Amino acid sequence: MNVLIIGANGQIGRHIVQKLEKHTEHTPIAMVRKTEQQENYQDLGIHAVIGNLEGTVEELASLMENVDTVIFTAGSGGHTGADKTMMIDFDGAIKSMEAAKQANVNRYIIISAIGVHDRNNWMSKAPYYSAAKHYADEWLRKSGLHYTIIRPGGLTNDEGSGKVKISAELDRGDIPREDVANVIMACLEDERTINQSFDLTSGNETIEEALTNL
């Protein structure tokens, strides 16, 4: 598959690109915001394109020609305000879904956040972030795309263990970013994850075992 990674310069995005680049059957296309980021990937022999989630749907769709799967890992970041969160995590995500539909992309995988499917579990310090993730996920469910919604817990930079916990609803917990990328890679290969949504934390099961809970 040709896989477009939106947010490829982010920490999870970089893990995904690296893992896809080593895969014999999938080709990563890294979507970044800046020329220097594009050049960094191109120096590694990885195809990279410049895209802006605050641009138009048509501009995003033009980057998805011959793309089979979109992986959305972008985010406004913890140091921006509610306005950027709504424009990137909510509106930007939805525009990328509209673009995927326009470009006839078959599969769409999004990184959301643990608990946002339930308003009672929204983050009290930044409810607008939870709202942005919640409604982007809801739009994706109704989009007609073959979706997978992954809601990881607190993200760490620890080395991935390959041991996770997956369920429709979990207590909050942490997970290495590398293991989030490992789960995404598994979802690409596992049709059981199509049209599924789940929380994700570190656990005691292998990813393959954990996915049987879906």
Coordinates of C-alpha atoms in Angstrom, one line a residue:
M1 CA 0.0 0.0 0.0
N2 CA 0.9 3.6 -0.5
V3 CA 0.5 5.2 3.0
L4 CA 0.3 8.9 3.6
I5 CA 1.3 9.9 7.2
I6 CA -0.2 13.2 8.2
G7 CA 2.0 14.7 10.9
A8 CA 5.1 12.7 9.8
N9 CA 7.4 15.1 11.7
G10 CA 5.7 14.4 15.0
Q11 CA 7.1 11.8 17.4
I12 CA 4.6 9.0 16.5
G13 CA 4.7 10.0 12.9
R14 CA 8.4 9.5 12.7
H15 CA 8.2 6.1 14.2
I16 CA 5.5 5.1 11.7
V17 CA 7.5 6.4 8.7
Q18 CA 10.6 4.5 9.9
K19 CA 8.7 1.2 10.3
L20 CA 6.9 1.6 7.0
E21 CA 10.2 2.3 5.2
K22 CA 11.5 -1.1 6.4
H23 CA 8.3 -2.9 5.3
T24 CA 8.6 -4.7 2.0
E25 CA 5.0 -4.2 0.9
H26 CA 4.1 -0.7 2.0
T27 CA 5.5 2.7 0.8
P28 CA 5.4 5.7 3.2
I29 CA 4.6 9.2 2.0
A30 CA 5.5 11.7 4.7
M31 CA 3.3 14.8 4.9
V32 CA 5.1 17.6 6.6
R33 CA 4.7 21.4 6.9
K34 CA 8.1 22.8 6.2
T35 CA 10.6 22.5 3.4
E36 CA 13.5 21.6 5.7
Q37 CA 11.4 18.7 7.1
Q38 CA 10.7 17.5 3.6
E39 CA 14.4 17.7 2.7
N40 CA 15.3 15.7 5.8
Y41 CA 13.1 12.8 4.7
Q42 CA 14.2 13.1 1.1
D43 CA 17.8 12.8 2.3
L44 CA 16.8 9.4 3.8
G45 CA 15.3 8.3 0.5
I46 CA 11.7 8.7 1.7
H47 CA 9.1 10.5 -0.4
A48 CA 7.8 13.5 1.4
V49 CA 5.2 16.2 0.5
I50 CA 4.3 19.5 2.0
G51 CA 0.8 19.9 3.2
N52 CA -1.2 22.3 5.4
L53 CA -4.2 21.2 7.4
E54 CA -5.4 24.8 7.5
G55 CA -5.4 24.8 3.7
T56 CA -8.2 23.6 1.4
V57 CA -9.7 20.2 1.0
E58 CA -8.7 20.2 -2.6
E59 CA -5.1 20.9 -1.8
L60 CA -5.0 18.0 0.6
A61 CA -6.8 15.7 -1.9
S62 CA -4.1 16.5 -4.5
L63 CA -1.5 15.0 -2.1
M64 CA -3.6 11.8 -1.8
E65 CA -3.4 10.7 -5.5
N66 CA -2.7 7.0 -5.6
V67 CA -2.7 6.8 -1.8
D68 CA -4.4 3.6 -0.3
T69 CA -4.3 4.6 3.4
V70 CA -4.1 7.8 5.3
I71 CA -2.7 7.8 8.9
F72 CA -3.6 10.9 10.8
T73 CA -1.1 11.6 13.6
A74 CA -1.1 15.4 13.5
G75 CA -1.8 17.6 16.5
S76 CA -1.6 21.2 17.4
G77 CA 0.7 20.5 20.3
G78 CA 0.4 21.1 24.0
H79 CA 1.7 24.7 23.9
T80 CA -1.0 26.1 21.6
G81 CA -4.4 27.4 22.6
A82 CA -7.9 26.3 21.9
D83 CA -8.0 28.1 18.6
K84 CA -5.2 26.0 17.0
T85 CA -6.5 22.8 18.6
M86 CA -9.9 23.4 16.9
M87 CA -8.3 24.2 13.6
I88 CA -5.9 21.3 13.5
D89 CA -7.2 18.5 15.7
F90 CA -10.8 19.1 14.7
D91 CA -11.3 21.0 11.4
G92 CA -7.9 19.9 10.0
A93 CA -8.7 16.3 10.7
I94 CA -12.1 16.5 9.1
K95 CA -10.7 18.3 6.0
S96 CA -8.3 15.4 5.6
M97 CA -11.2 12.9 5.8
E98 CA -13.1 14.9 3.2
A99 CA -10.0 14.9 1.0
A100 CA -9.5 11.2 1.4
K101 CA -13.1 10.6 0.2
Q102 CA -12.5 13.0 -2.7
A103 CA -9.3 11.1 -3.6
N104 CA -10.9 7.7 -3.3
V105 CA -8.7 6.6 -0.4
N106 CA -9.8 3.3 1.0
R107 CA -8.5 3.3 4.6
Y108 CA -8.2 6.0 7.2
I109 CA -6.5 5.5 10.6
I110 CA -6.6 8.2 13.2
I111 CA -4.8 8.7 16.5
S112 CA -7.3 10.1 19.0
A113 CA -7.0 10.2 22.8
I114 CA -8.1 7.8 25.6
G115 CA -11.6 8.4 27.0
V116 CA -12.7 11.1 24.5
H117 CA -15.6 8.9 23.3
D118 CA -17.3 9.4 26.7
R119 CA -18.0 13.1 27.7
N120 CA -17.7 12.1 31.3
N121 CA -14.0 11.3 30.8
W122 CA -13.0 14.5 29.0
M123 CA -9.9 16.2 30.3
S124 CA -10.9 18.9 32.8
K125 CA -7.8 21.0 32.1
A126 CA -8.4 21.2 28.3
P127 CA -12.0 20.2 27.5
Y128 CA -11.7 21.8 24.1
Y129 CA -9.0 19.2 23.2
S130 CA -11.3 16.3 24.2
A131 CA -14.1 17.9 22.3
A132 CA -12.0 18.3 19.2
K133 CA -10.9 14.7 19.3
H134 CA -14.5 13.4 20.1
Y135 CA -16.2 15.2 17.2
A136 CA -13.4 14.4 14.7
D137 CA -13.8 10.7 15.6
E138 CA -17.6 11.0 15.2
W139 CA -17.2 12.5 11.8
L140 CA -14.9 9.8 10.7
R141 CA -17.3 7.1 11.9
K142 CA -20.0 8.6 9.6
S143 CA -17.7 9.3 6.7
G144 CA -18.0 6.0 4.9
L145 CA -14.2 5.5 5.0
H146 CA -12.9 2.2 6.3
Y147 CA -11.7 3.7 9.6
T148 CA -9.7 2.7 12.6
I149 CA -9.8 5.0 15.7
I150 CA -7.0 4.4 18.2
R151 CA -7.3 6.2 21.5
P152 CA -3.9 5.9 23.3
G153 CA -3.3 6.9 26.9
G154 CA -0.5 9.1 28.1
L155 CA 2.3 9.1 25.6
T156 CA 5.9 8.4 26.7
N157 CA 9.2 8.2 24.9
D158 CA 10.1 4.8 26.5
E159 CA 11.2 2.0 24.2
G160 CA 8.3 0.0 23.0
S161 CA 7.8 -3.3 24.6
G162 CA 5.2 -4.7 22.2
K163 CA 2.9 -5.5 25.2
V164 CA -0.4 -3.6 25.2
K165 CA -3.9 -3.6 26.5
I166 CA -6.8 -2.9 24.0
S167 CA -10.4 -2.5 24.8
A168 CA -13.5 -0.4 23.9
E169 CA -12.9 1.4 27.3
L170 CA -9.9 1.4 29.6
D171 CA -8.8 3.2 32.7
R172 CA -6.2 5.8 32.0
G173 CA -2.6 4.6 31.6
D174 CA 0.5 5.3 29.7
I175 CA 2.0 3.8 26.5
P176 CA 5.3 4.4 24.6
R177 CA 4.8 6.2 21.3
E178 CA 6.7 3.4 19.6
D179 CA 4.1 0.9 20.7
V180 CA 1.3 3.2 19.3
A181 CA 3.2 3.0 16.0
N182 CA 3.5 -0.8 16.4
V183 CA -0.3 -1.0 16.9
I184 CA -0.8 1.1 13.8
M185 CA 1.4 -1.2 11.8
A186 CA -0.6 -4.2 13.0
C187 CA -3.9 -2.5 12.1
L188 CA -2.7 -2.1 8.5
E189 CA -2.4 -5.9 8.3
D190 CA -5.5 -6.8 10.2
E191 CA -8.9 -6.4 8.6
R192 CA -10.6 -7.0 12.0
T193 CA -9.6 -3.4 12.9
I194 CA -11.6 -1.9 10.1
N195 CA -14.5 0.2 11.4
Q196 CA -13.2 -0.3 15.0
S197 CA -12.5 2.2 17.8
F198 CA -10.5 1.3 20.9
D199 CA -8.6 2.6 23.9
L200 CA -4.9 1.6 24.1
T201 CA -2.4 1.5 27.0
S202 CA 0.6 -0.6 27.9
G203 CA -0.4 -4.1 29.1
N204 CA 0.6 -7.7 29.3
E205 CA -0.6 -9.0 25.9
T206 CA 1.2 -9.0 22.6
I207 CA -0.4 -6.7 20.0
E208 CA -1.8 -9.7 18.1
E209 CA -3.4 -11.1 21.2
A210 CA -4.8 -7.8 22.3
L211 CA -6.4 -7.2 18.9
T212 CA -8.5 -10.4 19.4
N213 CA -10.5 -8.4 22.0
L214 CA -12.1 -6.3 19.2

